[in-house]
Amino acid sequence: VEASATNINVMNTKKDAEKSKKDRELAHAKELAAKVREAVVVIKTKAGENGKLFGSITSKDIADKLKADHKLDVDRKKIVMHDALKTLGTTELEVKLYPEVSAKLTVKIEHE
């Protein structure tokens, strides 16, 4: 592609549009992070007397509950979990919403 005035102009327009899109995504991620920090996801499930769950809670369960209870649409892949949750109690999980934006989400697992 030749570096003519027209081509340079087109390239600058594309760069500006891309930067504008990234700025909007970053602003949306920061806004969502603030809402995620305030949210507490409460999941009621069956558990044994020792506090172990019959089954486990996955990032999909948490994302679904976050959407149902708080109307926050977070992709399950953005919820950082090393293993599924298998005991009753409160856990804080990291939610990576954008490369430089993350938030802590409180998840309470209670006996049904």
Short mmCIF file of C-alpha atoms in Angstrom, two decimals:
data_model
loop_
_atom_site.label_atom_id
_atom_site.label_comp_id
_atom_site.label_asym_id
_atom_site.label_seq_id
_atom_site.Cartn_x
_atom_site.Cartn_y
_atom_site.Cartn_z
CA VAL A 1 0.00 0.00 0.00
CA GLU A 2 1.34 3.35 -1.04
CA ALA A 3 1.66 6.10 1.60
CA SER A 4 -0.53 8.60 -0.20
CA ALA A 5 -2.46 11.29 1.65
CA THR A 6 -5.70 9.33 1.18
CA ASN A 7 -4.23 6.08 2.53
CA ILE A 8 -2.67 7.87 5.50
CA ASN A 9 -6.04 9.48 6.24
CA VAL A 10 -7.82 6.11 6.06
CA MET A 11 -5.23 4.57 8.38
CA ASN A 12 -5.58 7.41 10.91
CA THR A 13 -9.37 7.06 10.84
CA LYS A 14 -9.07 3.32 11.53
CA LYS A 15 -6.65 3.96 14.43
CA ASP A 16 -8.99 6.57 15.94
CA ALA A 17 -11.98 4.22 15.66
CA GLU A 18 -10.01 1.39 17.27
CA LYS A 19 -8.84 3.62 20.13
CA SER A 20 -12.38 4.88 20.65
CA LYS A 21 -13.66 1.29 20.80
CA LYS A 22 -10.98 0.29 23.33
CA ASP A 23 -11.79 3.34 25.47
CA ARG A 24 -15.49 2.38 25.49
CA GLU A 25 -14.66 -1.23 26.41
CA LEU A 26 -12.37 -0.06 29.22
CA ALA A 27 -15.02 2.30 30.59
CA HIS A 28 -17.63 -0.48 30.46
CA ALA A 29 -15.24 -2.89 32.23
CA LYS A 30 -14.57 -0.36 35.01
CA GLU A 31 -18.30 0.25 35.46
CA LEU A 32 -18.98 -3.50 35.58
CA ALA A 33 -16.10 -4.02 38.03
CA ALA A 34 -17.67 -1.54 40.46
CA LYS A 35 -20.97 -3.44 40.30
CA VAL A 36 -19.26 -6.83 40.71
CA ARG A 37 -17.42 -5.61 43.83
CA GLU A 38 -20.76 -4.67 45.43
CA ALA A 39 -22.52 -7.91 44.47
CA VAL A 40 -22.70 -10.94 46.74
CA VAL A 41 -23.67 -14.16 45.01
CA VAL A 42 -25.58 -16.49 47.33
CA ILE A 43 -25.94 -20.07 46.16
CA LYS A 44 -28.04 -22.51 48.18
CA THR A 45 -27.25 -26.16 47.65
CA LYS A 46 -27.39 -29.53 49.34
CA ALA A 47 -24.48 -30.46 51.57
CA GLY A 48 -23.50 -33.11 54.07
CA GLU A 49 -23.14 -32.50 57.80
CA ASN A 50 -19.41 -31.87 57.43
CA GLY A 51 -20.04 -28.94 55.04
CA LYS A 52 -19.05 -30.78 51.87
CA LEU A 53 -21.36 -30.20 48.94
CA PHE A 54 -23.12 -32.95 47.05
CA GLY A 55 -21.54 -31.95 43.76
CA SER A 56 -19.68 -28.68 43.22
CA ILE A 57 -20.16 -25.04 42.22
CA THR A 58 -18.51 -24.02 38.93
CA SER A 59 -17.84 -20.67 37.28
CA LYS A 60 -20.90 -21.29 35.08
CA ASP A 61 -23.12 -21.62 38.18
CA ILE A 62 -21.70 -18.38 39.56
CA ALA A 63 -22.08 -16.49 36.26
CA ASP A 64 -25.68 -17.70 35.90
CA LYS A 65 -26.54 -16.66 39.47
CA LEU A 66 -24.82 -13.28 38.99
CA LYS A 67 -26.98 -12.66 35.92
CA ALA A 68 -30.20 -13.89 37.56
CA ASP A 69 -29.86 -12.05 40.88
CA HIS A 70 -27.89 -8.93 39.96
CA LYS A 71 -28.52 -8.59 36.21
CA LEU A 72 -24.75 -8.56 35.59
CA ASP A 73 -23.62 -10.36 32.46
CA VAL A 74 -20.14 -11.75 33.13
CA ASP A 75 -18.62 -14.44 30.93
CA ARG A 76 -17.88 -17.55 33.01
CA LYS A 77 -14.36 -17.65 31.55
CA LYS A 78 -13.57 -14.34 33.25
CA ILE A 79 -14.23 -15.77 36.72
CA VAL A 80 -10.89 -17.08 37.98
CA MET A 81 -11.30 -20.44 39.74
CA HIS A 82 -8.52 -22.97 40.17
CA ASP A 83 -10.98 -25.68 41.24
CA ALA A 84 -14.75 -25.91 41.59
CA LEU A 85 -16.09 -24.91 45.02
CA LYS A 86 -16.96 -27.99 47.08
CA THR A 87 -17.64 -26.71 50.61
CA LEU A 88 -20.09 -24.39 52.34
CA GLY A 89 -18.86 -20.92 53.25
CA THR A 90 -17.80 -17.59 51.79
CA THR A 91 -15.16 -17.28 49.10
CA GLU A 92 -13.71 -14.31 47.23
CA LEU A 93 -12.99 -14.90 43.56
CA GLU A 94 -11.20 -12.68 41.07
CA VAL A 95 -13.11 -11.62 37.97
CA LYS A 96 -10.86 -10.41 35.13
CA LEU A 97 -13.05 -8.13 33.06
CA TYR A 98 -10.40 -6.48 30.88
CA PRO A 99 -6.59 -6.83 30.71
CA GLU A 100 -6.03 -4.16 33.37
CA VAL A 101 -9.44 -4.30 35.12
CA SER A 102 -10.37 -6.95 37.66
CA ALA A 103 -12.68 -7.13 40.67
CA LYS A 104 -13.21 -9.36 43.70
CA LEU A 105 -16.55 -11.18 43.79
CA THR A 106 -17.92 -12.55 47.06
CA VAL A 107 -19.61 -15.94 46.74
CA LYS A 108 -21.56 -17.41 49.67
CA ILE A 109 -22.48 -21.06 49.51
CA GLU A 110 -25.22 -21.91 51.98
CA HIS A 111 -27.02 -25.08 52.99
CA GLU A 112 -30.33 -25.53 51.18
#
